[in-house]
Amino acid sequence: MDDFKKDESRARDESAPVGDEDCASRIARFGEDAPLPLDGGGHLAPFEIAYNTYGALNADKSNAILVCHALTGDQHVANTHPVTGKPGWWSTMVGPGKPVDTDRFFVICANVIGGCMGSTGPGSENPATGRPYGLDFPVITIADMVRAQIRLIDHLGIDQLFCVIGGSMGGMQVLEWAASYKERVFAAVPIATTARHSSQNIAFHEVGRQAVMADPDWRGGRYLEEGVVPRKGLAVARMAAHITYLSDEALHRKFGRNLQNRDSVTFGFDADFQVESYLRYQGYGFVDRFDANSYLYITRAMDYFDLPADHGQILANAFRGTETRFCVVSFTSDWLYPTRESREIVKALNAVAANVSFVEIESDKGHDAFLLDEPELFATVRGFLGAAAERRGLTRQGRREGAREEARTSHGQTRAVRA
Amino acid sequence: MDDFKKDESRARDESAPVGDEDCASRIARFGEDAPLPLDGGGHLAPFEIAYNTYGALNADKSNAILVCHALTGDQHVANTHPVTGKPGWWSTMVGPGKPVDTDRFFVICANVIGGCMGSTGPGSENPATGRPYGLDFPVITIADMVRAQIRLIDHLGIDQLFCVIGGSMGGMQVLEWAASYKERVFAAVPIATTARHSSQNIAFHEVGRQAVMADPDWRGGRYLEEGVVPRKGLAVARMAAHITYLSDEALHRKFGRNLQNRDSVTFGFDADFQVESYLRYQGYGFVDRFDANSYLYITRAMDYFDLPADHGQILANAFRGTETRFCVVSFTSDWLYPTRESREIVKALNAVAANVSFVEIESDKGHDAFLLDEPELFATVRGFLGAAAERRGLTRQGRREGAREEARTSHGQTRAVRA
């Protein structure tokens, strides 16, 4: 990984991963001399990107897959989560022998800027004050997140990613990569996503933000300094959002009107129904692993996402001239990013004669289907990556040999983290 | 209105309407000697029902229509609202010459118990303490609300209602009337409703309740005593609920991604988008006219609504033997109470050979369509009521004559309040 050295003056990587062995993240630091320009004007500097990698980069650096995470995700794709102790959020999809096969591909996932798992965000120290940024952190966009990822990919010495893949907000990043860095993306898999955030999507996010801001412990965004946490507000935001990730059918199937550890309703405001108990658990569990201001910033970035607007209101313009191979995936019961929004993406790609396949997967699990055990999703991703790898000349055997070679020569630089 | 006297010992009516002339409500008071039995056990006594009437009751008291209001509605159907100064919530539907024609019918609408517009609810004085009930108010059900309405209808001397009509929670009351008091309902119009609250419905209500309870100004429900109001929590609850009343399409058509009085986004957390501004307006406007604890109690009553469960899990049993004529109405874009739930009601009615017509109205306005300017809804209600009135022997001319007669002889008792 000699290429690490080429921008050593501008970025450096921690010599040892941060955290426990099993769920360690690496941190790439970009100094005052490498500011990140932002859509909102100005720059972010210095900044850090926390990321994990799985598998090994091959000799010609052609087998890298960037996984982009969703709103409340992070870089812990396939390893035990350091806070919750649970398996990584996409450990069904990413790992040895999995659809995104870490025996074959070098998988990278970075916490987005604005996030709270190690990348620079509103909870980071503001170098101008020595205190947490809070609302002094600049409002960022999906394009800003991707611009930061480019820095990381440069830093890793990778010219072209074999694939960028992600669901929901991860899918927005995939689209942004494919639109703005065409030559750097061989294949792209946007899942359960949209090219522009709808009015209803904005509305749900606004409710979440209002819930956070309504909590007096939010303290105008300065809660970290004041040693408190807007737990209740953030929990309410998460509860409201969580409903939108599921489908009516999924809720009916999972919970129906079943009661929680009781034979009859209590005529009170306890969690009589299982669905109430579930929501409270989801809401308050979330608070322990997520930062309230990051929630504000990341939802805002999603609201601002409008790829057609960035290209003269014609989405096809975003992809004109692309050589990237696309696999667009939606789920029948996803009402947050319904299939028709994926169809808009496919239509735009067709309009520029792009190489695109589209799969609408029958599922009653709602938007969350992309994170769950969906065999058709796994088969789709496995099949698409396999065919694309063949086109890219990534022979299975060759890569494995290459990967082993790489692993031997680059210890401490490309570190395989396994769940 | 001689029949008023028959239960004078048990109920009395205020001699003068409460409030301004234009938006006055009447109050029926039921004393300690007339307790209301509750589904949760125990009784409510004393209790009051605030109600409005429009038009005149005919001589044989056969032209009364009870309008049942939804979660955040009240008795001000067709008159200027005393708090907001806006037209009544169903003034497009109810009034002289309107589909529910107050030139022909005597229209009654009562604030539900648990409400906050004059009927006894958690904000009322608890006679045991002399302070507002707060959470000492008993948790009530839709059946309890209807049981209270029966008292009012008895009090008004009406044996059989010509029709009971309502949308959303109002539709639940219609179903409860039709199931439990068959002989007292000639016709029933449940609109945009369900026979049992779904898991998703409960989930959204739980989010709202959690938002209210998360507000430190809720004070464990004792905010009235402490001179505060959980404004922010209730506003967040309303915002979340409000999204569910609209459709994705309606939000897209009304707001899209339009910006609020600005040319570009501000890269901040102000209401950049019109939909955000609209939601904030809806949320904080609601707080001025609604009580937070009433919101808890009424949403809980809706969650508990499960007509099949009350009848051996077979909805048809609820209607067995009914002679009531039904007109069931749903809207294509209503995802809160989707058409399939109305179909379940229709199937159950068909299973007992009831007289039922069913109309699914094409609309992109979502659940709120029942409150809006929907010509097909108006035509449906007008047509159904006209045909049912003929069956009931309510000749148009005769009723008008009767109505005029009644108006002359019963001033101060049946008072026509017009918007």
PDB file of C-alpha atoms in Angstrom, chain B residues 22-269:
ATOM      1  CA  ASP B  22     -72.532  32.373  16.700  1.00  0.00           C
ATOM      2  CA  CYS B  23     -70.631  29.457  18.064  1.00  0.00           C
ATOM      3  CA  ALA B  24     -72.511  28.569  21.212  1.00  0.00           C
ATOM      4  CA  SER B  25     -72.632  25.044  22.588  1.00  0.00           C
ATOM      5  CA  ARG B  26     -75.296  23.578  24.800  1.00  0.00           C
ATOM      6  CA  ILE B  27     -74.335  21.527  27.828  1.00  0.00           C
ATOM      7  CA  ALA B  28     -76.283  18.531  29.086  1.00  0.00           C
ATOM      8  CA  ARG B  29     -75.384  17.700  32.672  1.00  0.00           C
ATOM      9  CA  PHE B  30     -75.767  14.245  34.171  1.00  0.00           C
ATOM     10  CA  GLY B  31     -75.536  14.115  37.915  1.00  0.00           C
ATOM     11  CA  GLU B  32     -74.211  11.739  40.526  1.00  0.00           C
ATOM     12  CA  ASP B  33     -77.540   9.944  40.262  1.00  0.00           C
ATOM     13  CA  ALA B  34     -76.911   9.110  36.592  1.00  0.00           C
ATOM     14  CA  PRO B  35     -73.403   7.641  36.441  1.00  0.00           C
ATOM     15  CA  LEU B  36     -71.979   6.489  33.142  1.00  0.00           C
ATOM     16  CA  PRO B  37     -70.681   2.911  33.328  1.00  0.00           C
ATOM     17  CA  LEU B  38     -67.296   2.529  31.664  1.00  0.00           C
ATOM     18  CA  ASP B  39     -65.666  -0.365  29.811  1.00  0.00           C
ATOM     19  CA  GLY B  40     -62.610  -0.053  32.039  1.00  0.00           C
ATOM     20  CA  GLY B  41     -64.738  -0.605  35.139  1.00  0.00           C
ATOM     21  CA  GLY B  42     -66.256   1.960  37.422  1.00  0.00           C
ATOM     22  CA  HIS B  43     -68.375   4.908  36.454  1.00  0.00           C
ATOM     23  CA  LEU B  44     -68.051   8.509  35.436  1.00  0.00           C
ATOM     24  CA  ALA B  45     -70.232  10.827  37.483  1.00  0.00           C
ATOM     25  CA  PRO B  46     -71.145  13.545  37.277  1.00  0.00           C
ATOM     26  CA  PHE B  47     -70.504  14.198  33.624  1.00  0.00           C
ATOM     27  CA  GLU B  48     -71.389  16.762  31.024  1.00  0.00           C
ATOM     28  CA  ILE B  49     -71.830  16.655  27.293  1.00  0.00           C
ATOM     29  CA  ALA B  50     -71.273  19.761  25.224  1.00  0.00           C
ATOM     30  CA  TYR B  51     -73.182  19.662  21.971  1.00  0.00           C
ATOM     31  CA  ASN B  52     -74.458  21.737  19.114  1.00  0.00           C
ATOM     32  CA  THR B  53     -77.596  21.330  17.060  1.00  0.00           C
ATOM     33  CA  TYR B  54     -78.497  22.650  13.635  1.00  0.00           C
ATOM     34  CA  GLY B  55     -81.914  22.676  12.000  1.00  0.00           C
ATOM     35  CA  ALA B  56     -85.060  21.633  13.805  1.00  0.00           C
ATOM     36  CA  LEU B  57     -86.352  18.355  15.161  1.00  0.00           C
ATOM     37  CA  ASN B  58     -89.630  17.378  13.506  1.00  0.00           C
ATOM     38  CA  ALA B  59     -92.790  16.535  15.379  1.00  0.00           C
ATOM     39  CA  ASP B  60     -92.256  12.784  15.495  1.00  0.00           C
ATOM     40  CA  LYS B  61     -88.546  13.201  16.131  1.00  0.00           C
ATOM     41  CA  SER B  62     -87.631  11.099  13.172  1.00  0.00           C
ATOM     42  CA  ASN B  63     -85.292  13.452  11.346  1.00  0.00           C
ATOM     43  CA  ALA B  64     -82.308  13.556  13.707  1.00  0.00           C
ATOM     44  CA  ILE B  65     -78.821  12.969  12.396  1.00  0.00           C
ATOM     45  CA  LEU B  66     -75.984  12.469  14.838  1.00  0.00           C
ATOM     46  CA  VAL B  67     -72.630  13.583  13.485  1.00  0.00           C
ATOM     47  CA  CYS B  68     -69.694  11.953  15.266  1.00  0.00           C
ATOM     48  CA  HIS B  69     -66.419  13.819  15.263  1.00  0.00           C
ATOM     49  CA  ALA B  70     -62.871  12.569  14.738  1.00  0.00           C
ATOM     50  CA  LEU B  71     -59.864  12.641  17.086  1.00  0.00           C
ATOM     51  CA  THR B  72     -59.282  16.372  17.041  1.00  0.00           C
ATOM     52  CA  GLY B  73     -62.780  17.437  16.048  1.00  0.00           C
ATOM     53  CA  ASP B  74     -65.492  18.748  18.288  1.00  0.00           C
ATOM     54  CA  GLN B  75     -69.158  19.739  18.334  1.00  0.00           C
ATOM     55  CA  HIS B  76     -68.581  22.763  16.130  1.00  0.00           C
ATOM     56  CA  VAL B  77     -69.517  21.029  12.891  1.00  0.00           C
ATOM     57  CA  ALA B  78     -71.040  23.879  10.956  1.00  0.00           C
ATOM     58  CA  ASN B  79     -70.621  27.039  12.993  1.00  0.00           C
ATOM     59  CA  THR B  80     -67.671  29.335  13.456  1.00  0.00           C
ATOM     60  CA  HIS B  81     -65.238  27.710  15.843  1.00  0.00           C
ATOM     61  CA  PRO B  82     -65.127  29.657  19.114  1.00  0.00           C
ATOM     62  CA  VAL B  83     -61.363  29.302  19.494  1.00  0.00           C
ATOM     63  CA  THR B  84     -60.010  29.452  15.970  1.00  0.00           C
ATOM     64  CA  GLY B  85     -62.672  31.663  14.414  1.00  0.00           C
ATOM     65  CA  LYS B  86     -62.654  29.325  11.417  1.00  0.00           C
ATOM     66  CA  PRO B  87     -65.672  27.657   9.806  1.00  0.00           C
ATOM     67  CA  GLY B  88     -66.866  24.447  11.465  1.00  0.00           C
ATOM     68  CA  TRP B  89     -64.930  21.318  10.570  1.00  0.00           C
ATOM     69  CA  TRP B  90     -67.656  19.903   8.328  1.00  0.00           C
ATOM     70  CA  SER B  91     -69.331  23.080   7.150  1.00  0.00           C
ATOM     71  CA  THR B  92     -68.937  21.852   3.573  1.00  0.00           C
ATOM     72  CA  MET B  93     -71.077  18.824   4.438  1.00  0.00           C
ATOM     73  CA  VAL B  94     -73.563  20.120   6.990  1.00  0.00           C
ATOM     74  CA  GLY B  95     -75.807  23.167   6.593  1.00  0.00           C
ATOM     75  CA  PRO B  96     -78.834  24.492   4.755  1.00  0.00           C
ATOM     76  CA  GLY B  97     -78.944  22.881   1.321  1.00  0.00           C
ATOM     77  CA  LYS B  98     -75.752  20.912   2.030  1.00  0.00           C
ATOM     78  CA  PRO B  99     -75.565  17.102   1.708  1.00  0.00           C
ATOM     79  CA  VAL B 100     -76.535  16.839   5.383  1.00  0.00           C
ATOM     80  CA  ASP B 101     -79.274  19.388   4.890  1.00  0.00           C
ATOM     81  CA  THR B 102     -80.189  21.290   8.014  1.00  0.00           C
ATOM     82  CA  ASP B 103     -83.305  22.576   6.260  1.00  0.00           C
ATOM     83  CA  ARG B 104     -84.493  19.006   6.364  1.00  0.00           C
ATOM     84  CA  PHE B 105     -82.663  17.277   9.178  1.00  0.00           C
ATOM     85  CA  PHE B 106     -82.051  18.030  12.809  1.00  0.00           C
ATOM     86  CA  VAL B 107     -78.311  17.660  13.200  1.00  0.00           C
ATOM     87  CA  ILE B 108     -76.664  16.970  16.543  1.00  0.00           C
ATOM     88  CA  CYS B 109     -72.970  16.840  17.272  1.00  0.00           C
ATOM     89  CA  ALA B 110     -71.555  16.254  20.726  1.00  0.00           C
ATOM     90  CA  ASN B 111     -68.016  16.627  21.960  1.00  0.00           C
ATOM     91  CA  VAL B 112     -66.881  13.150  23.013  1.00  0.00           C
ATOM     92  CA  ILE B 113     -66.265  12.430  26.656  1.00  0.00           C
ATOM     93  CA  GLY B 114     -62.535  12.661  27.208  1.00  0.00           C
ATOM     94  CA  GLY B 115     -62.581  15.703  24.924  1.00  0.00           C
ATOM     95  CA  CYS B 116     -61.698  19.270  25.725  1.00  0.00           C
ATOM     96  CA  MET B 117     -64.446  21.415  24.239  1.00  0.00           C
ATOM     97  CA  GLY B 118     -66.911  21.220  27.080  1.00  0.00           C
ATOM     98  CA  SER B 119     -67.647  17.549  27.577  1.00  0.00           C
ATOM     99  CA  THR B 120     -66.173  15.970  30.676  1.00  0.00           C
ATOM    100  CA  GLY B 121     -62.572  14.989  30.121  1.00  0.00           C
ATOM    101  CA  PRO B 122     -59.175  14.931  31.798  1.00  0.00           C
ATOM    102  CA  GLY B 123     -59.178  18.729  32.007  1.00  0.00           C
ATOM    103  CA  SER B 124     -62.465  18.776  33.935  1.00  0.00           C
ATOM    104  CA  GLU B 125     -62.638  19.162  37.657  1.00  0.00           C
ATOM    105  CA  ASN B 126     -62.377  15.896  39.532  1.00  0.00           C
ATOM    106  CA  PRO B 127     -65.155  16.135  42.116  1.00  0.00           C
ATOM    107  CA  ALA B 128     -63.100  13.978  44.485  1.00  0.00           C
ATOM    108  CA  THR B 129     -60.269  16.495  44.653  1.00  0.00           C
ATOM    109  CA  GLY B 130     -61.599  19.771  43.340  1.00  0.00           C
ATOM    110  CA  ARG B 131     -58.666  19.824  40.898  1.00  0.00           C
ATOM    111  CA  PRO B 132     -58.436  18.828  37.227  1.00  0.00           C
ATOM    112  CA  TYR B 133     -58.579  15.067  36.716  1.00  0.00           C
ATOM    113  CA  GLY B 134     -55.341  14.792  34.757  1.00  0.00           C
ATOM    114  CA  LEU B 135     -54.379  11.123  34.618  1.00  0.00           C
ATOM    115  CA  ASP B 136     -56.960  10.328  37.291  1.00  0.00           C
ATOM    116  CA  PHE B 137     -59.531  10.558  34.554  1.00  0.00           C
ATOM    117  CA  PRO B 138     -60.558   7.018  33.622  1.00  0.00           C
ATOM    118  CA  VAL B 139     -59.315   5.641  30.309  1.00  0.00           C
ATOM    119  CA  ILE B 140     -62.360   5.533  28.089  1.00  0.00           C
ATOM    120  CA  THR B 141     -63.285   3.654  24.940  1.00  0.00           C
ATOM    121  CA  ILE B 142     -65.234   4.346  21.774  1.00  0.00           C
ATOM    122  CA  ALA B 143     -68.101   2.385  23.342  1.00  0.00           C
ATOM    123  CA  ASP B 144     -67.979   4.675  26.375  1.00  0.00           C
ATOM    124  CA  MET B 145     -68.190   7.709  24.106  1.00  0.00           C
ATOM    125  CA  VAL B 146     -71.236   6.228  22.406  1.00  0.00           C
ATOM    126  CA  ARG B 147     -72.791   5.292  25.749  1.00  0.00           C
ATOM    127  CA  ALA B 148     -72.554   8.944  26.713  1.00  0.00           C
ATOM    128  CA  GLN B 149     -74.118   9.946  23.403  1.00  0.00           C
ATOM    129  CA  ILE B 150     -77.031   7.610  24.107  1.00  0.00           C
ATOM    130  CA  ARG B 151     -77.668   9.597  27.261  1.00  0.00           C
ATOM    131  CA  LEU B 152     -77.761  12.769  25.248  1.00  0.00           C
ATOM    132  CA  ILE B 153     -80.093  11.284  22.660  1.00  0.00           C
ATOM    133  CA  ASP B 154     -82.375  10.031  25.451  1.00  0.00           C
ATOM    134  CA  HIS B 155     -82.204  13.450  26.981  1.00  0.00           C
ATOM    135  CA  LEU B 156     -83.304  14.961  23.685  1.00  0.00           C
ATOM    136  CA  GLY B 157     -86.226  12.541  23.625  1.00  0.00           C
ATOM    137  CA  ILE B 158     -85.187  10.834  20.417  1.00  0.00           C
ATOM    138  CA  ASP B 159     -85.953   7.129  20.182  1.00  0.00           C
ATOM    139  CA  GLN B 160     -84.327   6.436  16.855  1.00  0.00           C
ATOM    140  CA  LEU B 161     -81.742   8.476  15.020  1.00  0.00           C
ATOM    141  CA  PHE B 162     -82.470   8.793  11.360  1.00  0.00           C
ATOM    142  CA  CYS B 163     -78.739   8.569  10.741  1.00  0.00           C
ATOM    143  CA  VAL B 164     -75.389   8.395  12.467  1.00  0.00           C
ATOM    144  CA  ILE B 165     -72.545   9.656  10.313  1.00  0.00           C
ATOM    145  CA  GLY B 166     -68.859  10.321  10.818  1.00  0.00           C
ATOM    146  CA  GLY B 167     -65.364   9.868   9.467  1.00  0.00           C
ATOM    147  CA  SER B 168     -62.251   8.353  11.016  1.00  0.00           C
ATOM    148  CA  MET B 169     -62.882   8.054  14.784  1.00  0.00           C
ATOM    149  CA  GLY B 170     -66.349   9.376  13.987  1.00  0.00           C
ATOM    150  CA  GLY B 171     -66.790   6.303  11.789  1.00  0.00           C
ATOM    151  CA  MET B 172     -65.780   4.070  14.677  1.00  0.00           C
ATOM    152  CA  GLN B 173     -68.568   5.603  16.735  1.00  0.00           C
ATOM    153  CA  VAL B 174     -70.967   5.017  13.844  1.00  0.00           C
ATOM    154  CA  LEU B 175     -70.009   1.334  13.807  1.00  0.00           C
ATOM    155  CA  GLU B 176     -70.369   1.100  17.576  1.00  0.00           C
ATOM    156  CA  TRP B 177     -73.832   2.673  17.403  1.00  0.00           C
ATOM    157  CA  ALA B 178     -74.836   0.298  14.631  1.00  0.00           C
ATOM    158  CA  ALA B 179     -73.489  -2.719  16.501  1.00  0.00           C
ATOM    159  CA  SER B 180     -74.712  -1.998  20.015  1.00  0.00           C
ATOM    160  CA  TYR B 181     -77.884   0.036  19.497  1.00  0.00           C
ATOM    161  CA  LYS B 182     -79.268  -1.419  16.300  1.00  0.00           C
ATOM    162  CA  GLU B 183     -82.880  -0.401  16.864  1.00  0.00           C
ATOM    163  CA  ARG B 184     -81.891   3.191  17.454  1.00  0.00           C
ATOM    164  CA  VAL B 185     -80.139   3.733  14.127  1.00  0.00           C
ATOM    165  CA  PHE B 186     -82.109   3.855  10.879  1.00  0.00           C
ATOM    166  CA  ALA B 187     -79.106   4.579   8.691  1.00  0.00           C
ATOM    167  CA  ALA B 188     -75.355   4.641   9.238  1.00  0.00           C
ATOM    168  CA  VAL B 189     -72.538   6.239   7.253  1.00  0.00           C
ATOM    169  CA  PRO B 190     -69.065   5.181   8.420  1.00  0.00           C
ATOM    170  CA  ILE B 191     -66.467   7.046   6.369  1.00  0.00           C
ATOM    171  CA  ALA B 192     -62.726   6.456   6.064  1.00  0.00           C
ATOM    172  CA  THR B 193     -62.667   4.232   9.096  1.00  0.00           C
ATOM    173  CA  THR B 194     -61.956   0.772  10.416  1.00  0.00           C
ATOM    174  CA  ALA B 195     -63.537  -1.846  12.635  1.00  0.00           C
ATOM    175  CA  ARG B 196     -60.277  -2.300  14.506  1.00  0.00           C
ATOM    176  CA  HIS B 197     -57.258  -0.099  14.946  1.00  0.00           C
ATOM    177  CA  SER B 198     -54.230  -1.579  13.199  1.00  0.00           C
ATOM    178  CA  SER B 199     -50.754  -2.073  14.567  1.00  0.00           C
ATOM    179  CA  GLN B 200     -49.472   0.824  12.441  1.00  0.00           C
ATOM    180  CA  ASN B 201     -52.286   3.060  13.707  1.00  0.00           C
ATOM    181  CA  ILE B 202     -51.402   2.191  17.303  1.00  0.00           C
ATOM    182  CA  ALA B 203     -47.735   2.844  16.548  1.00  0.00           C
ATOM    183  CA  PHE B 204     -48.362   6.346  15.240  1.00  0.00           C
ATOM    184  CA  HIS B 205     -50.569   7.127  18.236  1.00  0.00           C
ATOM    185  CA  GLU B 206     -47.925   5.841  20.604  1.00  0.00           C
ATOM    186  CA  VAL B 207     -45.382   8.192  19.036  1.00  0.00           C
ATOM    187  CA  GLY B 208     -47.756  11.073  19.631  1.00  0.00           C
ATOM    188  CA  ARG B 209     -48.321  10.123  23.239  1.00  0.00           C
ATOM    189  CA  GLN B 210     -44.612   9.683  23.828  1.00  0.00           C
ATOM    190  CA  ALA B 211     -44.017  13.124  22.341  1.00  0.00           C
ATOM    191  CA  VAL B 212     -46.528  14.677  24.759  1.00  0.00           C
ATOM    192  CA  MET B 213     -45.197  12.767  27.743  1.00  0.00           C
ATOM    193  CA  ALA B 214     -41.596  13.641  26.817  1.00  0.00           C
ATOM    194  CA  ASP B 215     -42.369  17.317  27.297  1.00  0.00           C
ATOM    195  CA  PRO B 216     -41.328  18.281  30.833  1.00  0.00           C
ATOM    196  CA  ASP B 217     -44.234  20.722  30.876  1.00  0.00           C
ATOM    197  CA  TRP B 218     -46.585  17.772  30.754  1.00  0.00           C
ATOM    198  CA  ARG B 219     -45.723  17.302  34.456  1.00  0.00           C
ATOM    199  CA  GLY B 220     -47.007  13.754  34.674  1.00  0.00           C
ATOM    200  CA  GLY B 221     -50.341  15.039  33.390  1.00  0.00           C
ATOM    201  CA  ARG B 222     -50.752  17.740  36.071  1.00  0.00           C
ATOM    202  CA  TYR B 223     -49.817  20.668  33.867  1.00  0.00           C
ATOM    203  CA  LEU B 224     -53.143  22.468  34.307  1.00  0.00           C
ATOM    204  CA  GLU B 225     -52.685  22.636  38.043  1.00  0.00           C
ATOM    205  CA  GLU B 226     -49.154  23.867  37.550  1.00  0.00           C
ATOM    206  CA  GLY B 227     -50.112  26.556  35.099  1.00  0.00           C
ATOM    207  CA  VAL B 228     -48.093  25.277  32.135  1.00  0.00           C
ATOM    208  CA  VAL B 229     -48.880  23.582  28.827  1.00  0.00           C
ATOM    209  CA  PRO B 230     -46.811  20.882  27.064  1.00  0.00           C
ATOM    210  CA  ARG B 231     -46.894  22.909  23.869  1.00  0.00           C
ATOM    211  CA  LYS B 232     -43.863  21.481  22.157  1.00  0.00           C
ATOM    212  CA  GLY B 233     -44.719  17.877  22.852  1.00  0.00           C
ATOM    213  CA  LEU B 234     -48.289  18.255  21.663  1.00  0.00           C
ATOM    214  CA  ALA B 235     -47.144  20.143  18.569  1.00  0.00           C
ATOM    215  CA  VAL B 236     -44.742  17.337  17.658  1.00  0.00           C
ATOM    216  CA  ALA B 237     -47.519  14.787  18.174  1.00  0.00           C
ATOM    217  CA  ARG B 238     -49.776  16.761  15.883  1.00  0.00           C
ATOM    218  CA  MET B 239     -47.105  17.134  13.216  1.00  0.00           C
ATOM    219  CA  ALA B 240     -46.451  13.405  13.110  1.00  0.00           C
ATOM    220  CA  ALA B 241     -50.166  12.642  12.982  1.00  0.00           C
ATOM    221  CA  HIS B 242     -50.804  15.270  10.368  1.00  0.00           C
ATOM    222  CA  ILE B 243     -48.505  13.560   7.881  1.00  0.00           C
ATOM    223  CA  THR B 244     -50.611  10.422   8.225  1.00  0.00           C
ATOM    224  CA  TYR B 245     -53.755  12.349   7.348  1.00  0.00           C
ATOM    225  CA  LEU B 246     -52.348  13.338   3.979  1.00  0.00           C
ATOM    226  CA  SER B 247     -51.060  11.268   1.118  1.00  0.00           C
ATOM    227  CA  ASP B 248     -47.629  11.272  -0.448  1.00  0.00           C
ATOM    228  CA  GLU B 249     -49.327  12.511  -3.630  1.00  0.00           C
ATOM    229  CA  ALA B 250     -51.166  15.311  -1.842  1.00  0.00           C
ATOM    230  CA  LEU B 251     -47.976  16.497  -0.183  1.00  0.00           C
ATOM    231  CA  HIS B 252     -46.202  16.362  -3.519  1.00  0.00           C
ATOM    232  CA  ARG B 253     -48.966  18.309  -5.250  1.00  0.00           C
ATOM    233  CA  LYS B 254     -49.350  20.895  -2.482  1.00  0.00           C
ATOM    234  CA  PHE B 255     -45.735  21.417  -1.565  1.00  0.00           C
ATOM    235  CA  GLY B 256     -43.354  19.273  -3.566  1.00  0.00           C
ATOM    236  CA  ARG B 257     -39.893  20.534  -2.699  1.00  0.00           C
ATOM    237  CA  ASN B 258     -40.976  24.159  -2.934  1.00  0.00           C
ATOM    238  CA  LEU B 259     -39.077  26.546  -0.749  1.00  0.00           C
ATOM    239  CA  GLN B 260     -40.717  28.833   1.796  1.00  0.00           C
ATOM    240  CA  ASN B 261     -40.205  32.484   0.853  1.00  0.00           C
ATOM    241  CA  ARG B 262     -36.637  31.953  -0.311  1.00  0.00           C
ATOM    242  CA  ASP B 263     -34.803  31.264  -3.526  1.00  0.00           C
ATOM    243  CA  SER B 264     -32.436  28.643  -2.257  1.00  0.00           C
ATOM    244  CA  VAL B 265     -31.922  26.482   0.776  1.00  0.00           C
ATOM    245  CA  THR B 266     -30.272  28.197   3.736  1.00  0.00           C
ATOM    246  CA  PHE B 267     -28.042  25.337   4.876  1.00  0.00           C
ATOM    247  CA  GLY B 268     -29.635  25.555   8.276  1.00  0.00           C
ATOM    248  CA  PHE B 269     -32.527  24.212  10.297  1.00  0.00           C
TER     249      PHE B 269
END
